[in-house]
Coordinates of C-alpha atoms and ligand atoms in Angstrom, one line a residue:
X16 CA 142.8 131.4 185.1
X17 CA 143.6 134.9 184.7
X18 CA 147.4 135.4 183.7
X19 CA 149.6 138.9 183.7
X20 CA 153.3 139.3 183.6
X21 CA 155.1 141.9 186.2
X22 CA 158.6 143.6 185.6
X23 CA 158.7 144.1 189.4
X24 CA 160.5 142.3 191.8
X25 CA 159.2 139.1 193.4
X26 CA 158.5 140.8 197.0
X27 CA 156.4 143.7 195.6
X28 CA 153.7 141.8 193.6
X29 CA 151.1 140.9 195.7
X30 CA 150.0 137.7 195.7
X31 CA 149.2 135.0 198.3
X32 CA 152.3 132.6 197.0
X33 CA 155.4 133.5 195.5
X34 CA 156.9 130.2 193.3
X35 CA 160.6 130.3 192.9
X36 CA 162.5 127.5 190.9
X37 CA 165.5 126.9 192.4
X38 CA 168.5 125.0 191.2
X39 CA 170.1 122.1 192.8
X40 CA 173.4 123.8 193.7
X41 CA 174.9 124.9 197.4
X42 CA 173.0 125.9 199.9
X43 CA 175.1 129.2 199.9
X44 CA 174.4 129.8 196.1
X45 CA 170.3 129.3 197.2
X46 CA 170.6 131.9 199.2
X47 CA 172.0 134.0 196.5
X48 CA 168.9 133.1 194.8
X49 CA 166.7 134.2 197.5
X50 CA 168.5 137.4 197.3
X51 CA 165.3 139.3 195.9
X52 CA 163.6 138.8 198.8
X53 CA 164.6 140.6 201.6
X54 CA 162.4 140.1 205.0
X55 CA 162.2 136.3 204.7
X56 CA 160.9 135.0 207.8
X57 CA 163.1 132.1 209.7
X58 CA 163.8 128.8 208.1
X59 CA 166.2 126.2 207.3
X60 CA 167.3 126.1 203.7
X61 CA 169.3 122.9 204.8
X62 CA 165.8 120.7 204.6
X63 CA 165.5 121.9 200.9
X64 CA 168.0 120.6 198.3
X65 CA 167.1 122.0 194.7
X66 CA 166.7 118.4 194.1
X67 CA 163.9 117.9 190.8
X68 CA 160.1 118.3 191.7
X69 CA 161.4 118.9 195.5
X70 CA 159.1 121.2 197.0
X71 CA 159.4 123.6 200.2
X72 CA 157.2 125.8 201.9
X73 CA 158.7 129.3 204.0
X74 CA 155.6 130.2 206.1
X75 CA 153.6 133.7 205.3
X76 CA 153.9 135.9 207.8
X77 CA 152.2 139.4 208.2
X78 CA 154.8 141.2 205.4
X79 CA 155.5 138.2 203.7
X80 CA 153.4 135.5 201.2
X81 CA 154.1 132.1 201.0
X82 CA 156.9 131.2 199.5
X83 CA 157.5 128.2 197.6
X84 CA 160.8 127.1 196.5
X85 CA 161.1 124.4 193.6
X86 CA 163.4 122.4 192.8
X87 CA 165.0 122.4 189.4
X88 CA 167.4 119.8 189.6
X89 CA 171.3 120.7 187.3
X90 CA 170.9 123.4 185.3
X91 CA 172.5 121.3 182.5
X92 CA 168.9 119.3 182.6
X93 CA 166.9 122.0 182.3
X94 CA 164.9 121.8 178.9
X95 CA 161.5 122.8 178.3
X96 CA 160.2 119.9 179.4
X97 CA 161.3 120.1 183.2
X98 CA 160.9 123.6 182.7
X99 CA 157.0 123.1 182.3
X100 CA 156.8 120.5 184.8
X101 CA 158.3 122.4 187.4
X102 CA 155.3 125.1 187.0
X103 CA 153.1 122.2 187.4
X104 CA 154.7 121.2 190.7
X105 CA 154.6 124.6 192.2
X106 CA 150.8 125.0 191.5
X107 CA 150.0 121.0 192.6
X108 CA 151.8 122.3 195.9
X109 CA 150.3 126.0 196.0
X110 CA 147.0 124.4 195.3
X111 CA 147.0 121.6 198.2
X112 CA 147.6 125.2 200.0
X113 CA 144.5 126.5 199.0
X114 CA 146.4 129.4 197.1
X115 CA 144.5 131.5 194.7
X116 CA 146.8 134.3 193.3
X117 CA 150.4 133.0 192.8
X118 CA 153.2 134.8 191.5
X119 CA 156.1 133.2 189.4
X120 CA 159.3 133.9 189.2
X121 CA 161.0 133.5 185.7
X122 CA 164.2 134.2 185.9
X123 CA 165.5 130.8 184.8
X124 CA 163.0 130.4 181.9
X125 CA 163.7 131.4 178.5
X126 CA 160.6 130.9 177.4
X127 CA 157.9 132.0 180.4
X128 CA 155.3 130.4 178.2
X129 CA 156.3 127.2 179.1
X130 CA 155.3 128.4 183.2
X131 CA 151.6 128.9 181.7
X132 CA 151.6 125.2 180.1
X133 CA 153.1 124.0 183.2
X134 CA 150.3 125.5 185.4
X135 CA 147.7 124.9 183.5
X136 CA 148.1 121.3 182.7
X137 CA 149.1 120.5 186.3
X138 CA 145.8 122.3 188.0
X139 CA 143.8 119.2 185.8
X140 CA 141.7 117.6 188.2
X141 CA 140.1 114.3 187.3
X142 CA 137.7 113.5 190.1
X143 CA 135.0 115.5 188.1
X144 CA 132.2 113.3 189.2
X145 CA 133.5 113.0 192.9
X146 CA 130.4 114.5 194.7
X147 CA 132.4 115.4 198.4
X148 CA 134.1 118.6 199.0
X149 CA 137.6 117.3 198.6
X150 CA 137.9 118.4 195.0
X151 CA 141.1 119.8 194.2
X152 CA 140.8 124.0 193.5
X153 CA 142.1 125.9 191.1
X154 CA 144.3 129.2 190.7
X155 CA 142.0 132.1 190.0
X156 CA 145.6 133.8 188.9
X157 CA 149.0 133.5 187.7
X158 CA 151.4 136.5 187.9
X159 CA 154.7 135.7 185.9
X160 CA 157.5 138.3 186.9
X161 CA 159.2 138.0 183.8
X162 CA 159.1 138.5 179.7
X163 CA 156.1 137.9 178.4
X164 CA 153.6 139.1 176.0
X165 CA 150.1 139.3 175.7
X166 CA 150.1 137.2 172.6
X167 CA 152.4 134.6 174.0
X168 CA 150.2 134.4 177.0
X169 CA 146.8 134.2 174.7
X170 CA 148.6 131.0 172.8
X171 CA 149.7 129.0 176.3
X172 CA 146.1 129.6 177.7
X173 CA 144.7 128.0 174.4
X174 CA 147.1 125.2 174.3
X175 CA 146.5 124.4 178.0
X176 CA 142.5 124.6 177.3
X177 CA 143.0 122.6 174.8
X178 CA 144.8 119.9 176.1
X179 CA 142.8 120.3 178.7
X180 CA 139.6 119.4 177.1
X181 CA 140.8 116.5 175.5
X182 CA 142.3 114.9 178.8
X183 CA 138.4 115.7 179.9
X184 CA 137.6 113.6 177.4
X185 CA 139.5 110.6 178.0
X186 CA 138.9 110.9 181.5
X187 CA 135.1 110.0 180.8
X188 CA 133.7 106.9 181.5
X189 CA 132.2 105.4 177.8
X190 CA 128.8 104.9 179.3
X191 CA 128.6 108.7 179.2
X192 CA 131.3 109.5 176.2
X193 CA 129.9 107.6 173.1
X194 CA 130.8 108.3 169.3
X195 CA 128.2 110.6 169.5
X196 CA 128.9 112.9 171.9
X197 CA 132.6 113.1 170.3
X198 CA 130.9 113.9 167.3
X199 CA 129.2 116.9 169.0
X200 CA 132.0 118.1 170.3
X201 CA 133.6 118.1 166.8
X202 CA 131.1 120.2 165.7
X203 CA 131.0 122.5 168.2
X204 CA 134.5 123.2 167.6
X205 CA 133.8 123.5 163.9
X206 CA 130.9 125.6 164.2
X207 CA 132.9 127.7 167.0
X208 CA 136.6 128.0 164.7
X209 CA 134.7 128.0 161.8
X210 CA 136.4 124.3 160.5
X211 CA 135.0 122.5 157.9
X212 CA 133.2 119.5 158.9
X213 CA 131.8 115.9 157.6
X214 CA 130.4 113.4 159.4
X215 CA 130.0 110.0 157.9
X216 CA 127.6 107.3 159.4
X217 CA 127.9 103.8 159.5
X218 CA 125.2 103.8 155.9
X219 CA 127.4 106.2 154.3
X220 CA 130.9 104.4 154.9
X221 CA 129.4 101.0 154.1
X222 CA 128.3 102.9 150.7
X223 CA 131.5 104.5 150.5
X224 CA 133.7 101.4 151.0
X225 CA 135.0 101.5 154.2
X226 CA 134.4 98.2 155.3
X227 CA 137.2 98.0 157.9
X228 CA 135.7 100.6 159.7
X229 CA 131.8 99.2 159.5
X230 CA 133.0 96.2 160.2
X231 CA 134.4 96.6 163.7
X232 CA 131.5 98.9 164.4
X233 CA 128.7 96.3 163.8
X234 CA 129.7 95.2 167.5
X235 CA 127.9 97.6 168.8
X236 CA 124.3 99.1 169.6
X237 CA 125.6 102.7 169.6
X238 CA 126.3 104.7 166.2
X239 CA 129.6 105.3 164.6
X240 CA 131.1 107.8 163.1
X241 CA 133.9 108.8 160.8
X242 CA 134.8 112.7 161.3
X243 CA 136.7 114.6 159.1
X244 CA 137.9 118.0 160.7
X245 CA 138.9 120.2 157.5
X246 CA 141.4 123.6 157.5
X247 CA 142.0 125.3 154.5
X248 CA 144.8 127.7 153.8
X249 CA 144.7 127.8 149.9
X250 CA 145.3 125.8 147.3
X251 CA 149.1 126.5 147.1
X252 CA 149.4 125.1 150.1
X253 CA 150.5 121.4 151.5
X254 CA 148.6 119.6 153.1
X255 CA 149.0 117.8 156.4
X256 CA 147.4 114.8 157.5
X257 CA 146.4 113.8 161.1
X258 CA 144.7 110.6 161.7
X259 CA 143.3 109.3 165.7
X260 CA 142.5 106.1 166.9
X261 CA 138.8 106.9 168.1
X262 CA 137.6 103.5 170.4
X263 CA 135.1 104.7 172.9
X264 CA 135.3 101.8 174.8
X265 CA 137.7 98.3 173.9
X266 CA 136.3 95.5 175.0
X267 CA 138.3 93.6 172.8
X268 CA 135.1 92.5 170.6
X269 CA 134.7 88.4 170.5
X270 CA 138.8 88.3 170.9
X271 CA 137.4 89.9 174.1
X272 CA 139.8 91.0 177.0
X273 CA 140.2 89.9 180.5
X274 CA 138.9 91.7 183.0
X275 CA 140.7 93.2 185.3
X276 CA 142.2 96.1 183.1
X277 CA 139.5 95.9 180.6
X278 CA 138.1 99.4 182.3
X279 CA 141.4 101.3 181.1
X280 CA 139.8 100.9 177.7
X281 CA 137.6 103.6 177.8
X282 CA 141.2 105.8 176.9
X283 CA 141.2 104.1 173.6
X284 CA 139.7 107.0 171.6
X285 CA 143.0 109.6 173.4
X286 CA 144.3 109.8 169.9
X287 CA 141.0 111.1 168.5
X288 CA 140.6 113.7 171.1
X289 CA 144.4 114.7 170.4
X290 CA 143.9 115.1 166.9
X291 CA 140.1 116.9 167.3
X292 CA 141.9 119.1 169.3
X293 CA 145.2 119.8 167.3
X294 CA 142.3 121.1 164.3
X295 CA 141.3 123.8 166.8
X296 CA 144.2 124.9 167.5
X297 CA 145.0 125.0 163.9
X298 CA 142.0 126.7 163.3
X299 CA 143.3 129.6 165.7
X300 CA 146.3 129.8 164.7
X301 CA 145.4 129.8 160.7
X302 CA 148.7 128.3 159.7
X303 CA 149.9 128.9 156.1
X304 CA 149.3 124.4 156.2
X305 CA 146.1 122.5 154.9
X306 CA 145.3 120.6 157.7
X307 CA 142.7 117.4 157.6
X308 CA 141.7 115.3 160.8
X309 CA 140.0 112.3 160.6
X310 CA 138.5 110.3 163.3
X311 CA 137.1 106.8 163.0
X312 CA 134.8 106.8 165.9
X313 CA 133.1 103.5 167.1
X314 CA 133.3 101.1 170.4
X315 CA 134.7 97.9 170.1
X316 CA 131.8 95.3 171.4
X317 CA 131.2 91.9 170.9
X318 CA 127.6 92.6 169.9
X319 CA 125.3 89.7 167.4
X320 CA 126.8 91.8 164.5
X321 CA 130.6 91.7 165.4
X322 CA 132.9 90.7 163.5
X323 CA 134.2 87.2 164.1
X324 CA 137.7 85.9 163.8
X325 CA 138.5 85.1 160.6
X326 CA 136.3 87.2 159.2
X327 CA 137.0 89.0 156.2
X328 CA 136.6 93.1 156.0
X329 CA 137.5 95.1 152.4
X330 CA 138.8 98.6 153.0
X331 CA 138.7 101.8 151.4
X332 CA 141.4 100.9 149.2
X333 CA 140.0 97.9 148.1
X334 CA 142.6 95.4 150.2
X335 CA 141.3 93.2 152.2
X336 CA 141.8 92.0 155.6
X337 CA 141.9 88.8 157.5
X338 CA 140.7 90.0 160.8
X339 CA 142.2 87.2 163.3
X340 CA 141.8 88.9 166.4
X341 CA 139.3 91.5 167.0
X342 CA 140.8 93.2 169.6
X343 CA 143.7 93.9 167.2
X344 CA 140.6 96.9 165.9
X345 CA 142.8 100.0 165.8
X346 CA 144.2 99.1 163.0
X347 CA 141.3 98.1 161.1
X348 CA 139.6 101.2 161.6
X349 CA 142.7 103.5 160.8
X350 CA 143.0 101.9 157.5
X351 CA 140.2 103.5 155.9
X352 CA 141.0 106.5 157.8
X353 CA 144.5 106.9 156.6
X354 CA 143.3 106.1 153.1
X355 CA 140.5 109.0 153.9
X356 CA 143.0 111.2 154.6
X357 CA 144.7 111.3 151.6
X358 CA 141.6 110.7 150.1
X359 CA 141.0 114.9 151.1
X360 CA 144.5 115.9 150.0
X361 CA 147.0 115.2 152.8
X362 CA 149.9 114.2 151.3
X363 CA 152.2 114.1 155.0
X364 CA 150.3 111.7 158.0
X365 CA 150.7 111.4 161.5
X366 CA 148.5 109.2 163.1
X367 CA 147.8 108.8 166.4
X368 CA 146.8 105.7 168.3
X369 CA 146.8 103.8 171.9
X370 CA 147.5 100.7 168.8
X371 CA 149.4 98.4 170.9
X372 CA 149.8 97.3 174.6
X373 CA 153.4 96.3 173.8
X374 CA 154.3 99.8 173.7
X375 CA 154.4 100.1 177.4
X376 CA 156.7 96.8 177.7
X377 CA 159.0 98.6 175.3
X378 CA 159.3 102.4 176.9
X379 CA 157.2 102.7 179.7
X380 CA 155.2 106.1 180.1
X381 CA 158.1 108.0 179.4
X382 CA 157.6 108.2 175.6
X383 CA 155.2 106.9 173.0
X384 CA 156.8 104.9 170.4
X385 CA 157.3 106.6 166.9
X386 CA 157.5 104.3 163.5
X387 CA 157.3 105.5 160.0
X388 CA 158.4 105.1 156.3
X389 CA 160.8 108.5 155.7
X390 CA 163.6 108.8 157.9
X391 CA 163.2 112.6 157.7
X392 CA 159.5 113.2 158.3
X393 CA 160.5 110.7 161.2
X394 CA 162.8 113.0 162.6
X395 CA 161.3 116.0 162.0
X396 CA 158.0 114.6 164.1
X397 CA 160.8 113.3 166.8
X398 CA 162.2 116.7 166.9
X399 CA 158.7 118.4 167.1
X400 CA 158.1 115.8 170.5
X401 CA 161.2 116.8 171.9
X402 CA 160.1 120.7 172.1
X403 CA 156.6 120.2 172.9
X404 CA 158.1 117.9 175.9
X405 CA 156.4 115.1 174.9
X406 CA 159.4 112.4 173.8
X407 CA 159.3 109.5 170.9
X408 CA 161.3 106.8 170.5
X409 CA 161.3 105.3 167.0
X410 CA 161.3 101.7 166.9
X411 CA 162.2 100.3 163.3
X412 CA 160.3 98.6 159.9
X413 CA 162.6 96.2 158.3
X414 CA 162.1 95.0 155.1
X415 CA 161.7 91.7 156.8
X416 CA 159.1 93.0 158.8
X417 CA 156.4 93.3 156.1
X418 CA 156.1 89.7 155.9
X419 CA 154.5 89.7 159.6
X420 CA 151.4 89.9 158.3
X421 CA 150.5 87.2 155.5
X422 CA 147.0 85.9 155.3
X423 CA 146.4 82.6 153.5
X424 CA 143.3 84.2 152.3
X425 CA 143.0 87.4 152.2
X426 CA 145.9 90.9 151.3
X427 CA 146.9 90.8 155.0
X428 CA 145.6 89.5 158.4
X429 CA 145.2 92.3 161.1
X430 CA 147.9 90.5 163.4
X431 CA 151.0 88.1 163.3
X432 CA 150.8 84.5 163.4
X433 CA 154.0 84.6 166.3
X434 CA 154.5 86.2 168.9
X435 CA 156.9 89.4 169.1
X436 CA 157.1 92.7 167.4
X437 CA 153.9 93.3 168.1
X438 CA 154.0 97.7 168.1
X439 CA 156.0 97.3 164.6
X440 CA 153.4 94.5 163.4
X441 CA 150.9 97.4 163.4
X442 CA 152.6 99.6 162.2
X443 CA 153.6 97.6 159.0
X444 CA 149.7 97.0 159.2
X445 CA 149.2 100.6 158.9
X446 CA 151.6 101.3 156.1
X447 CA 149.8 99.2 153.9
X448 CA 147.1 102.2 153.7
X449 CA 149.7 104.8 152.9
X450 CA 149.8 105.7 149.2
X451 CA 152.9 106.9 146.8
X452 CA 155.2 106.6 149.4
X453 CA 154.0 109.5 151.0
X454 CA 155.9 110.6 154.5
X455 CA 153.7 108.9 157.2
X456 CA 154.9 108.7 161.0
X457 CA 153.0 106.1 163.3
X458 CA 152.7 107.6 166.7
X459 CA 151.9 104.6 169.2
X460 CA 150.4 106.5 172.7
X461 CA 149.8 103.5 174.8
X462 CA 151.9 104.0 177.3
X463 CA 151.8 108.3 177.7
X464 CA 148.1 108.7 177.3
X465 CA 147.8 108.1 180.9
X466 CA 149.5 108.3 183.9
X467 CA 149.2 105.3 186.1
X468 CA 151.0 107.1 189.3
X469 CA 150.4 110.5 190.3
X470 CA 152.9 112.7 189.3
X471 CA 154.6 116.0 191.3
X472 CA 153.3 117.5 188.4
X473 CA 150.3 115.8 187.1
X474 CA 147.1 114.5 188.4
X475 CA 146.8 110.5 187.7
X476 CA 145.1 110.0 184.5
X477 CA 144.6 111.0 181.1
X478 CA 147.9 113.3 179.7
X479 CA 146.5 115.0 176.9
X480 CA 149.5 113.6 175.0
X481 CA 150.0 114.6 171.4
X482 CA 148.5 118.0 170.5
X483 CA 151.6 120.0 171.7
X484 CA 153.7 117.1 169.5
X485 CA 151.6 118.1 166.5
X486 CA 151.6 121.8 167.0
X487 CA 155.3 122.0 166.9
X488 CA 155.5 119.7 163.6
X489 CA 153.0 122.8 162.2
X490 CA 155.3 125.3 163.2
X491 CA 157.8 123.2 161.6
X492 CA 156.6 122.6 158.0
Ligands
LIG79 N1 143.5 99.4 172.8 C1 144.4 98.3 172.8 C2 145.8 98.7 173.2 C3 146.1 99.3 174.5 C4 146.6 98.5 175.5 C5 145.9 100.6 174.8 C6 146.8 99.0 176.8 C7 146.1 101.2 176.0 C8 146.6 100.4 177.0 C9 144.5 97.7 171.4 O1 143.3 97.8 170.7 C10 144.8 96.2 171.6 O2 144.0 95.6 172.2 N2 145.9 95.8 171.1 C11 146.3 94.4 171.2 C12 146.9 94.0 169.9 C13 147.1 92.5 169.7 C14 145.8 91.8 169.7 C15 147.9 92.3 168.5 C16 147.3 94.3 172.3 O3 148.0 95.2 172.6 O4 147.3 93.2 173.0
LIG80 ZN1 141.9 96.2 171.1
LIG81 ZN1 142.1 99.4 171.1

């Protein structure tokens, strides 16, 4: 999508589709609104309300495109997250209209990069392997009439490509997306960015001692990998770790899963993808931040090698864990991650994981639950979701809490013997592989990873989720 910014008025770009947000208000005050545009053919602004995600179509005629009014909802709502999502209705609409050129008007936006991220992520189209000819199209380009620079507009394309490509990602089935091909794509982006890179096998980590990790991945016939995505700024320099949850496919192992939702679980590895492609963004952006990502990359199968319940695994760290129920395997591979992470330097971690169906009893799809150990990094990360649009909800770790987790034999057992707190059992799990008390926040994605319904302004399907989070904690250390 080629994007350009305009200081004319609406009516003299020329475009197929003109987009114009409009705010819920009187119908005398949308009028107002309309007021740039002067030959509007007949219509009646009655049917259209200004109500949020409301959409409505004024005809083109010979001197005039389409227009499409948006609805905005109370100005007092407007942040940058319904600012963004009301891009990605107009081009959802403009698209089932077969528009290719579409003009934007951004005279309610602060910030017209948010229209770019709104368009962008709301043209995904998830029926990649669909073979008819009812394949959703996209806009060839995206004329904002208002401020925007070049530089601005470079950023928003590479954030929406980026999100992008992980939610392509996610979206594939695990028959065709296995650790490996994750791995390649890691490298490509290293080779491309010029990251550095490691790749660890399933030899190497037994070798090294990550026998949490090698552990779940002896269920299955495919290779496993732990990747390490490396940015350097200098030595002077902090270092910020990002950790994702990288299960191709969760069967559940031998603790296997039922059925019916068990093909869901090929989204298990969205917090990998999120943090693979948080490191290439960092990588363009060359932030004054050491950044390491690591990715534990495996499926969990109930293959002749899988672990069993009640067996025993010894991580990175040297603690060991009771591993009661195999499906509880996002925690067991994160351990050595996390302990990788600051094995490389990072003394600040965010991890990011689809750890815990629970999540989606507690909040729904309307935020991802947020735990951690230091009330400020916590808040800091929360305020970094709220301006990427992507909202967290901390749920808390009482003291009490740590005892959710006793083993009779072993440091800890990978899930509570009772039923109940299950999101801040793993978390508390998690913790246990955080070192000096260094600022760690748990970001649980279950429930905003993917999007069960369609949305006005979002294909059903995988989100993306997390990148933008991250990027605005980077422009915040
Ligand atoms: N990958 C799942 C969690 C999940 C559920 C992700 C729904 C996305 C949607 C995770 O590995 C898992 O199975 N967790 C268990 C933990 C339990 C055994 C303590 C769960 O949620 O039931
Ligand atoms: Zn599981
Ligand atoms: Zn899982």
């Amino acid at each position: 999508m080629k994007v350009t910014s305009s200081d004319l008025s609406l009516d003299k770009v020329a475009a197929e589709a003109v987009a114009i947000p409009v705010l819920e208000s009187s119908s005398k005050d949308r009028v107002e609104q309309l007021a740039s545009f002067k030959k509007l053919p007949e219509f009646k602004l009655e049917d259209f309300s200004g109500k949020l995600y409301e959409t409505f179509q004024i005809p083109a005629t010979e001197s005039t495109p389409l227009i499409l009014l948006v609805g905005v909802g109370k100005k007092e709502d407007f942040d940058s997250r319904i600012a963004r999502n009301v891009a990605g209705t107009a081009v959802r609409r403009a698209l089932k209209s077969k528009v290719k050129t579409l003009v934007y008007d951004a005279s309610l936006y602060e910030n017209s990069a948010l229209i770019i991220e709104g368009v962008g992520l709301g043209e995904f189209d998830p029926g990649i392997y669909k073979t008819g000819k009812d394949k959703a199209g996209k806009l060839e380009e995206l004329i904002i009439v208002g401020k925007i620079g070049v530089r601005e507009i470079k950023e928003a394309l590479d954030v929406v490509e980026t999100v992008n490509w992980a939610r392509r990602l996610i979206n594939e089935p695990a028959n065709l997306l296995t650790p490996t091909h994750i791995v390649n794509e890691a490298k490509k982006i290293a080779r491309d960015y010029k990251l550095d890179i490691e790749v660890i096998n399933e030899k190497d980590a037994v070798r090294r001692g990550m026998g949490a990790f090698a552990g779940i991945a002896r269920g299955s016939h495919e290779p496993s990998f732990l990747v390490a995505l490396k940015y350097s700024a200098g030595k002077n320099y902090p270092t910020l770790g990002v950790v994702g949850k990288g299960i191709t496919f969760d069967s559940g192992g031998l603790s296997i899963k039922p059925s019916e939702k068990m093909h869901e679980m090929k989204m298990d590895m969205a917090g990998a993808a999120a943090v693979i492609g948080f490191l290439k963004l960092v990588a363009i952006l060359k932030p004054k931040v050491n950044v390491v990502g690591v990715t534990p990359l495996t499926e969990n199968l109930p293959g002749g090698g899988a672990l069993k319940p009640g067996d025993v695994v010894r991580a990175l760290n040297g603690k060991t864990i009771e591993v009661l129920n195999t499906d509880a395997e996002g925690r067991v591979v994160l351990s050595d991650a996390l302990v990788y992470a600051q094995k490389l330097g990072a003394t600040k971690i965010v991890d990011v994981a689809t750890l815990v169906g629970a999540t989606i009893s507690a909040l729904g799809s309307e935020a991802s639950a947020i735990l951690g150990n230091d009330q400020d990094f916590v808040d800091q990360v929360v305020k970094a979701g709220d301006e990427a649009g992507e909202r967290l909800w901390q749920l808390p770790i009482y003291s009490e809490h740590k005892d959710l987790l006793k083993s009779d034999i072993a440091d800890m057992a990978n899930i509570p013997p009772t039923r109940g707190a299950g999101v801040i059992a793993g978390a508390v799990f998690l913790q246990e592989f955080i070192a000096n008390k260094n600022p760690w926040a748990h970001l649980d994605i279950c429930g905003t990873a993917w999007t069960e319904t369609e949305k006005p302004y979002l294909a059903k399907g995988p989100t993306g989720v997390g990148i933008r989070t991250l990027l605005a904690l980077l422009k915040s250390f």
